[in-house]
mmCIF file of C-alpha atoms in Angstrom:
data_model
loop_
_atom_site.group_PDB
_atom_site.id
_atom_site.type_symbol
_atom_site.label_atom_id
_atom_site.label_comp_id
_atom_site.label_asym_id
_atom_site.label_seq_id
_atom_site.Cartn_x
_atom_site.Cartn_y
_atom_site.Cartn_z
ATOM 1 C CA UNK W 1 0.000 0.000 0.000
ATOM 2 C CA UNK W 2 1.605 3.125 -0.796
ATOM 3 C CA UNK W 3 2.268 6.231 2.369
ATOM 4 C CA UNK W 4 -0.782 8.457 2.353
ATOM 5 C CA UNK W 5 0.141 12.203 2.013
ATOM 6 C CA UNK W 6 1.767 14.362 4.906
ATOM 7 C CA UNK W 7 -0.375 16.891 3.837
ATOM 8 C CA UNK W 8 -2.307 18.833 5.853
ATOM 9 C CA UNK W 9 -6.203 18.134 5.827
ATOM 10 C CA UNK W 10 -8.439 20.407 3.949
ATOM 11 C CA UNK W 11 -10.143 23.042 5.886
ATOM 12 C CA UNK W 12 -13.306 24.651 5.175
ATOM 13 C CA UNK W 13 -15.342 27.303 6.546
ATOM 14 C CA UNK W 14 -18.771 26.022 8.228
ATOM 15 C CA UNK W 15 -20.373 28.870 6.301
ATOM 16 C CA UNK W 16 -20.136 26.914 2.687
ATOM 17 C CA UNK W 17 -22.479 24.272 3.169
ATOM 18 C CA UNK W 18 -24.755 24.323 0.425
ATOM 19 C CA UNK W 19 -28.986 24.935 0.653
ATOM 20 C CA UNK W 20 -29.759 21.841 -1.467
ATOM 21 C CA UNK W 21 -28.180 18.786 -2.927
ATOM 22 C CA UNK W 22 -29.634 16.302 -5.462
ATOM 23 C CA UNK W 23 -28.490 13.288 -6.729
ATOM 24 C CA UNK W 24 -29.954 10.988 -9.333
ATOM 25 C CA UNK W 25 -28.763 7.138 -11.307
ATOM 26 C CA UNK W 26 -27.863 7.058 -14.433
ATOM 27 C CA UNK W 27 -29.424 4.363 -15.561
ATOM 28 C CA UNK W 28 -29.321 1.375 -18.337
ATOM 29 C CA UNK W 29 -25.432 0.983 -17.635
ATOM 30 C CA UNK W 30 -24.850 -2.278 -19.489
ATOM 31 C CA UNK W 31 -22.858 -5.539 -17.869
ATOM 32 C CA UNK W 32 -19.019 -4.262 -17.302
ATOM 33 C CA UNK W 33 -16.311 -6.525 -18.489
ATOM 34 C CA UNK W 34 -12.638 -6.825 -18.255
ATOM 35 C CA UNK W 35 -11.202 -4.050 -20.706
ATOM 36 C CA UNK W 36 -14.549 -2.023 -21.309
ATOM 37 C CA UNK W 37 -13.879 1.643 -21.007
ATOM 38 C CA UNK W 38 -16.048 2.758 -18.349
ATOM 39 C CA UNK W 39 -16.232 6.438 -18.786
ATOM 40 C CA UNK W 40 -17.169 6.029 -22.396
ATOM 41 C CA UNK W 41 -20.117 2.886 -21.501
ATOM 42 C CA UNK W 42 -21.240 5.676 -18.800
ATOM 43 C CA UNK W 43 -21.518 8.910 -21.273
ATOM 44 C CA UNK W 44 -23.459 6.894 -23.903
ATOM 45 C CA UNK W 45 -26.246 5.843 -20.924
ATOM 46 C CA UNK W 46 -26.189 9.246 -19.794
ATOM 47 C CA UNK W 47 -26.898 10.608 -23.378
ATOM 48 C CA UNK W 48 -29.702 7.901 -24.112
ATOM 49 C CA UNK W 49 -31.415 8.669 -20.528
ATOM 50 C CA UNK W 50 -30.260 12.698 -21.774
ATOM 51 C CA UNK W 51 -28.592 13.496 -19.042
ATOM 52 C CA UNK W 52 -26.195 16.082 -19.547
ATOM 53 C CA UNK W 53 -23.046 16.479 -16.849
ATOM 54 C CA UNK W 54 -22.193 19.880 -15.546
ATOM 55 C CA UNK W 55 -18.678 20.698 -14.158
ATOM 56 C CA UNK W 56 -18.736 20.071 -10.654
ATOM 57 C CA UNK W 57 -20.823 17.076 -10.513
ATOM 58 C CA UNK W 58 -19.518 14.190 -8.907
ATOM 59 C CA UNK W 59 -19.899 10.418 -10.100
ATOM 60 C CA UNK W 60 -19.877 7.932 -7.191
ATOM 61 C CA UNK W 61 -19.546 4.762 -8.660
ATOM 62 C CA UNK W 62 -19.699 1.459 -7.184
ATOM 63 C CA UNK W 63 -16.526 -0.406 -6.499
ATOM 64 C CA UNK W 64 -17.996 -3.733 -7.977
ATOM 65 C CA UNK W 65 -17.801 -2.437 -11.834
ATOM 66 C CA UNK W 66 -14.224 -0.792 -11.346
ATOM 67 C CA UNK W 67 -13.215 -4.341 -10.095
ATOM 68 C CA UNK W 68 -15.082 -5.858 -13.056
ATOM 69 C CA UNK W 69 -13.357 -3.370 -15.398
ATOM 70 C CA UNK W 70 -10.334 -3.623 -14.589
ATOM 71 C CA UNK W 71 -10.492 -7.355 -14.338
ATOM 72 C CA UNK W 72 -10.693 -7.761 -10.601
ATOM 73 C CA UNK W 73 -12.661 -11.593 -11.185
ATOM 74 C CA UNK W 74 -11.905 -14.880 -10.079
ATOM 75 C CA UNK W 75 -12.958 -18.101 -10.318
ATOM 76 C CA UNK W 76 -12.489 -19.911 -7.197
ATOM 77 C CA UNK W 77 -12.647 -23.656 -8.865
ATOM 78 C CA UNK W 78 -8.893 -22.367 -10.238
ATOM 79 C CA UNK W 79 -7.951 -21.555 -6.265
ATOM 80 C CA UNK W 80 -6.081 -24.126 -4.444
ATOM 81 C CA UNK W 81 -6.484 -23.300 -0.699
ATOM 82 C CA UNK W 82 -3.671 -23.240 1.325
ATOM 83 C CA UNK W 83 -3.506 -25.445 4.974
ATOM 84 C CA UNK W 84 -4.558 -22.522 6.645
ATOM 85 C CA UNK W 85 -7.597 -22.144 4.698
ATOM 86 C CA UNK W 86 -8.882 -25.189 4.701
ATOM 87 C CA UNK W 87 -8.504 -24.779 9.074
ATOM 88 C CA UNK W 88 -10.467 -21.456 8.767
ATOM 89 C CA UNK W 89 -12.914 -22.600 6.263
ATOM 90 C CA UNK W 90 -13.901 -25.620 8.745
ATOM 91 C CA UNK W 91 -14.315 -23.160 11.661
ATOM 92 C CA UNK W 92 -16.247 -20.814 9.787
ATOM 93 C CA UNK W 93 -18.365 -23.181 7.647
ATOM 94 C CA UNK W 94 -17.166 -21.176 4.869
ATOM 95 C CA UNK W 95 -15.386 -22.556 1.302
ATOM 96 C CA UNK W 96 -11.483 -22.734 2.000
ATOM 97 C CA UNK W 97 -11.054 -21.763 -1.675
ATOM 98 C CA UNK W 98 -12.903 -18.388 -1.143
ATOM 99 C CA UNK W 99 -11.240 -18.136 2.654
ATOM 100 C CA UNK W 100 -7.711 -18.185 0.720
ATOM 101 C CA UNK W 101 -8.636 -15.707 -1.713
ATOM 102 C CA UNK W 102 -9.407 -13.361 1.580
ATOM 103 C CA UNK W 103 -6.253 -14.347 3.168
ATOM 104 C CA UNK W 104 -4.129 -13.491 -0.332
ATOM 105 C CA UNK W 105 -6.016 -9.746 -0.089
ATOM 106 C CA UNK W 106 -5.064 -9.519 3.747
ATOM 107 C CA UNK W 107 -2.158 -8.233 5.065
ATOM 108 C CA UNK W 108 -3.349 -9.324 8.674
ATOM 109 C CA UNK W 109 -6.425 -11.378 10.377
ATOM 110 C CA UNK W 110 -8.361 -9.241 12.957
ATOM 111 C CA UNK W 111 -10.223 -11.524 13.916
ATOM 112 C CA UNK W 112 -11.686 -15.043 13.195
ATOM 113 C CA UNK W 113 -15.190 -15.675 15.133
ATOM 114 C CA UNK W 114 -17.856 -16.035 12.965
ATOM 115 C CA UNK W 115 -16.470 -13.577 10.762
ATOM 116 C CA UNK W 116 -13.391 -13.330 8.925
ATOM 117 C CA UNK W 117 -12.206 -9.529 9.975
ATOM 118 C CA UNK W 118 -9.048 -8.800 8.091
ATOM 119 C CA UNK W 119 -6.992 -6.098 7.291
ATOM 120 C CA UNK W 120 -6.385 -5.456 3.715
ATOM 121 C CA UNK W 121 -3.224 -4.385 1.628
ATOM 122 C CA UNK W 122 -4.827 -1.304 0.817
ATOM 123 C CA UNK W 123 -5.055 -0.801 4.655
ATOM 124 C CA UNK W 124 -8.893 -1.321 5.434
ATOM 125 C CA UNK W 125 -10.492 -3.180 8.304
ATOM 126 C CA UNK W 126 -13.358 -4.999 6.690
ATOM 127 C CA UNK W 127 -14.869 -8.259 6.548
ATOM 128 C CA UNK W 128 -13.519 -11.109 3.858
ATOM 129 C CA UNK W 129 -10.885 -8.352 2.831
ATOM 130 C CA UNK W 130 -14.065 -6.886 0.336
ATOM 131 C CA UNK W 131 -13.942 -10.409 -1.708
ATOM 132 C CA UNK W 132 -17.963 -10.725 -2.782
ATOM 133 C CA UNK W 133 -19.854 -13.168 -4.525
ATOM 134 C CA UNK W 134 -23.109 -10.545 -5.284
ATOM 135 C CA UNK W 135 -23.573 -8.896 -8.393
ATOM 136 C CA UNK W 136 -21.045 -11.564 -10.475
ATOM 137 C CA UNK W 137 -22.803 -14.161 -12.874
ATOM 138 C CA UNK W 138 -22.019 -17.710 -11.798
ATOM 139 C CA UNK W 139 -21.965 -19.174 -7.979
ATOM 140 C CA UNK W 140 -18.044 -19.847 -8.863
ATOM 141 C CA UNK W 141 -17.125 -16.431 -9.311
ATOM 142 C CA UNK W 142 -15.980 -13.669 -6.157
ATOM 143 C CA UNK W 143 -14.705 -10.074 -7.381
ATOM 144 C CA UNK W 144 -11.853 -8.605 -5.119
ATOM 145 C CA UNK W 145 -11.394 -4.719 -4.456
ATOM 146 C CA UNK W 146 -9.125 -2.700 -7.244
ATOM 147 C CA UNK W 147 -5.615 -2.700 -6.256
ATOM 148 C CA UNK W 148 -5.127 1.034 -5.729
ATOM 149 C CA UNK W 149 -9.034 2.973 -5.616
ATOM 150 C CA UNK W 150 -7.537 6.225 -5.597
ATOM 151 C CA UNK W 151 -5.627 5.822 -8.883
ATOM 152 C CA UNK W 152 -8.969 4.040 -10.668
ATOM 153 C CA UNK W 153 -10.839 6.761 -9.347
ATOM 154 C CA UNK W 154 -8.511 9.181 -10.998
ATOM 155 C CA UNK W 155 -7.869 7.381 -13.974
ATOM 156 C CA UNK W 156 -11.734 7.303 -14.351
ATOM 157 C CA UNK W 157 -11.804 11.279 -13.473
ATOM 158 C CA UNK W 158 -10.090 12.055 -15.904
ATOM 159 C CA UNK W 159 -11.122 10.287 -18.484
ATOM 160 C CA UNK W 160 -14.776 11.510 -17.904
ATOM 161 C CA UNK W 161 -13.310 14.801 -18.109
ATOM 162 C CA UNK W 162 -11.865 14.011 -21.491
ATOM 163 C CA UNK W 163 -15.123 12.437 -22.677
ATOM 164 C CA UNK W 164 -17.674 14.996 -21.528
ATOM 165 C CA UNK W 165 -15.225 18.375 -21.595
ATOM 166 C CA UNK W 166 -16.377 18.877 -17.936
ATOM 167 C CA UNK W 167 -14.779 18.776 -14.442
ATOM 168 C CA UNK W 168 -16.346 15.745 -12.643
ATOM 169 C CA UNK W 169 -15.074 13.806 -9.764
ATOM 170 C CA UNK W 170 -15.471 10.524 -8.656
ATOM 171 C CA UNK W 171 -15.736 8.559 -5.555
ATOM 172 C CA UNK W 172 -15.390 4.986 -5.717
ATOM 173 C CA UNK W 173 -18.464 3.166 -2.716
ATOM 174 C CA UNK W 174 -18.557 0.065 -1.166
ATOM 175 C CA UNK W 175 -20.312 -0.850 1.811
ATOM 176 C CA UNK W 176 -18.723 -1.444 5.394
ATOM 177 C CA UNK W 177 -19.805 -2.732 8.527
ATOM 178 C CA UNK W 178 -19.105 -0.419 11.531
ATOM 179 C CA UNK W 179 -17.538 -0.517 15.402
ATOM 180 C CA UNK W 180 -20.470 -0.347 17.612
ATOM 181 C CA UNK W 181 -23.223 -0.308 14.940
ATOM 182 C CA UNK W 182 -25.014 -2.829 13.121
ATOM 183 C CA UNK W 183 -25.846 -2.556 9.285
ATOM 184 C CA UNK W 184 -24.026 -1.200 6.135
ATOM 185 C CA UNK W 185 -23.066 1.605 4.703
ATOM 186 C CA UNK W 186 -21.792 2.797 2.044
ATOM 187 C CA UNK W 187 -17.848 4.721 2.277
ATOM 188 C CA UNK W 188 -15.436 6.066 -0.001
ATOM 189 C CA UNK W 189 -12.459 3.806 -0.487
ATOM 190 C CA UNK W 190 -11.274 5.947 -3.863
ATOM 191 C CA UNK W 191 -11.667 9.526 -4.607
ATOM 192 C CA UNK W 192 -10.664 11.946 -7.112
ATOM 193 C CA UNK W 193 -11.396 15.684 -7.120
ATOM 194 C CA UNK W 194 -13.242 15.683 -3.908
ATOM 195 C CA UNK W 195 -11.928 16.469 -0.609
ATOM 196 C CA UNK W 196 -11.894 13.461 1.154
ATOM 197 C CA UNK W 197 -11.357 14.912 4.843
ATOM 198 C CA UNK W 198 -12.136 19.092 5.417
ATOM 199 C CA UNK W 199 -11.044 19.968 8.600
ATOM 200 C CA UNK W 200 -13.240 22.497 10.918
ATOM 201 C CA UNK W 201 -11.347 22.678 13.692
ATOM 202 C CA UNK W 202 -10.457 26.155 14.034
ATOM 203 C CA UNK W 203 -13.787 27.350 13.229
ATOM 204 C CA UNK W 204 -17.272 28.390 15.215
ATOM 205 C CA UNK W 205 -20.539 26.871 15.313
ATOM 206 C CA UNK W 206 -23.072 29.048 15.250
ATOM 207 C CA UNK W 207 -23.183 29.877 18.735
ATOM 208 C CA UNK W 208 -19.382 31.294 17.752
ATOM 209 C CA UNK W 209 -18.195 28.098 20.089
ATOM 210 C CA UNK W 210 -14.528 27.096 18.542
ATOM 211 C CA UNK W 211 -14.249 23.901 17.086
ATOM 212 C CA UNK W 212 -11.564 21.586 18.383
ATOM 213 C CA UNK W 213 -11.942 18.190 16.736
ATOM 214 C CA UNK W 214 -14.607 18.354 14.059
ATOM 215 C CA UNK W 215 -12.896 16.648 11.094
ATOM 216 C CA UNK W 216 -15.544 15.094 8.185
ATOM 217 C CA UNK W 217 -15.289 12.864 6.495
ATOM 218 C CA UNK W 218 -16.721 14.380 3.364
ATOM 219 C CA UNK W 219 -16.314 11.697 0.989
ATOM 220 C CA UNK W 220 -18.312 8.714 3.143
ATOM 221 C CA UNK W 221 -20.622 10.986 3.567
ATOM 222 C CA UNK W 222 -21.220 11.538 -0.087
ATOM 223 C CA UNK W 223 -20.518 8.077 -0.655
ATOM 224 C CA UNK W 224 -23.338 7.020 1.841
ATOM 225 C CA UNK W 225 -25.411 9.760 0.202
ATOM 226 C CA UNK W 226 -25.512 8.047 -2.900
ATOM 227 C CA UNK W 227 -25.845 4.281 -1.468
ATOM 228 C CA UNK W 228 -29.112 5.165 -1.031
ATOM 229 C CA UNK W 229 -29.655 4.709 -4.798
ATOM 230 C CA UNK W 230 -27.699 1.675 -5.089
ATOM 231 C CA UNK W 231 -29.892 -1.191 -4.345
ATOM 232 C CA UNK W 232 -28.214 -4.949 -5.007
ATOM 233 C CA UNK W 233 -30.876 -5.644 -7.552
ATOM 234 C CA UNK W 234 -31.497 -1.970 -8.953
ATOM 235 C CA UNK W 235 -28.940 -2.291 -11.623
ATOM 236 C CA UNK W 236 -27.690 1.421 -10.731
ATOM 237 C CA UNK W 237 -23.791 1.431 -9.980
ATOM 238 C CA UNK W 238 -23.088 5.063 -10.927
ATOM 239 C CA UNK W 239 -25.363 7.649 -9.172
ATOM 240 C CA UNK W 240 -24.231 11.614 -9.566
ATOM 241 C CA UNK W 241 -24.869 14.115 -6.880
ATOM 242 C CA UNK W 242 -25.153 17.731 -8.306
ATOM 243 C CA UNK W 243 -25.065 21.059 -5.887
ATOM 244 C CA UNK W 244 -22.369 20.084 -3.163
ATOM 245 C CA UNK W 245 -20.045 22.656 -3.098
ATOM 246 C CA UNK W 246 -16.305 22.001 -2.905
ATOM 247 C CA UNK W 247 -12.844 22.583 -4.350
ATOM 248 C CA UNK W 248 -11.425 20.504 -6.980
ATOM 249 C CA UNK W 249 -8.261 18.958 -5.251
ATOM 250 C CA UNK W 250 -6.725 15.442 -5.406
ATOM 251 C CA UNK W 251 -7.311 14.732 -1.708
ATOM 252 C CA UNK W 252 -7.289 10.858 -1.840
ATOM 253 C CA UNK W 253 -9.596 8.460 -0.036
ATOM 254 C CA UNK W 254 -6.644 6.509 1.617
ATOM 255 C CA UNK W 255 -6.176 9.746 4.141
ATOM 256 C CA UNK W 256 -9.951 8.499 5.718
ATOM 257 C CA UNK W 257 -7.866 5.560 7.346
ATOM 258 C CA UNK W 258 -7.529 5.626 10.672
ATOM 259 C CA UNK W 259 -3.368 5.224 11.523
ATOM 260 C CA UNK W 260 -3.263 2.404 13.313
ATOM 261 C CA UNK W 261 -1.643 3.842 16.376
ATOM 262 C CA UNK W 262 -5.064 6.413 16.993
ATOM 263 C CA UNK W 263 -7.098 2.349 15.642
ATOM 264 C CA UNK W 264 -8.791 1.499 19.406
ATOM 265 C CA UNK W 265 -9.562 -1.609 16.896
ATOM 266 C CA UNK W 266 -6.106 -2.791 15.892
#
């Protein structure tokens, strides 16, 4: 996993937040495959369903067709489980082929009962290291999370820029389970664009009380926004969310981790 930046977080004032924010799908995306050029497959449906992008829109697209693009598949019947494995897969009633395909995305295990809590290479605490068997055509087949989120998300950035001659941003979703909380939500594990964390701290409420610790996290909360739209079965992986207001920076989604030394979970 590569350093995240020393830079400082973004600050904002509390003053910008905007009056209204909408977000709609963009819908009749067709089946993404290895190789297809997503920003192109994602202009043409927003053309038929005329939708036209405006600069400052942002795209939050679902991590399952970036892993699909970029070829993020695998077919567990060509996995051969490791020792290991086959000990977790008893304990957990769970296939040993799919439990080593977690263990090859984890740099560490968390945790074992019940679940499989592990943390991944990219650095996230998740269950089954974000390896899935929803949304993938065939009971044989699990998608894994993109190598590097940030860079697909500004790979794909850019190349809806290109496509569309506007300034959009991306965040690339997928859904998390929480400390303390039960359910999913959706979170930002790649951005592009978008701040990812704007720092307040330093600024009043609106009783003029200083701010010592509020730091959002911008680009969950956009992402979590949008997961709204994004049943399982809806068929809507890209959903854009017009009206936030925000400066166009590279802040990338990897900064959201929690160091582990601050982790009360690691």
């Amino acid at each position: 996993m590569a350093s995240r930046p020393s830079r400082p977080i973004r600050r904002r004032r509390a003053s910008s937040v905007p009056l209204s924010v909408s977000l709609f799908v963009i819908p009749g995306l067709p089946e993404i495959r290895k190789g297809h050029n997503l920003a192109k497959r994602t202009v043409i449906a927003a053309r038929r369903a005329k939708i036209a992008f405006e600069s400052g829109d942002i795209l939050v697209v679902a991590q399952k067709i970036i892993s699909k693009a970029e070829g993020g598949v695998l077919r567990l019947s060509t996995v051969r489980p490791s020792r290991e494995a086959v000990a977790l897969g008893k304990k957990l009633s769970n296939d040993a082929r799919f439990v080593e395909v977690v263990l090859r995305e984890s740099r560490r295990i968390v945790r074992s009962d019940r679940v499989l809590i592990v943390e991944t290479h990219h650095g996230f605490v998740c269950a089954n290291a974000g390896v899935d068997h929803s949304n993938v055509s065939g009971r044989d087949f699990v998608t894994l999370l993109p190598k590097n989120p940030d860079r697909s998300a500004r790979r794909l950035s850019a190349a809806l820029c290109k496509e569309t001659g506007k300034r959009l941003a991306v965040i690339i979703s997928d859904t998390f389970g929480r400390p303390w909380r039960l359910g999913l939500t959706n979170v930002a594990i790649g951005a592009s664009g978008v701040p990812a964390l704007v720092d307040l701290r330093g600024t009043r409420d609106r009783y003029r009380k200083l701010l010592r610790a509020t730091i959002l996290a911008v680009a969950d909360e956009l992402a979590a926004a949008a997961g709204l739209l994004m049943a399982k079965s809806a068929g809507t992986p890209v959903v854009v969310i017009r009206g936030y207001r925000y400066a166009f920076v590279q802040d990338p989604a990897a900064r959201i981790i929690r160091p582990a030394r601050e982790d009360l979970f690691r």
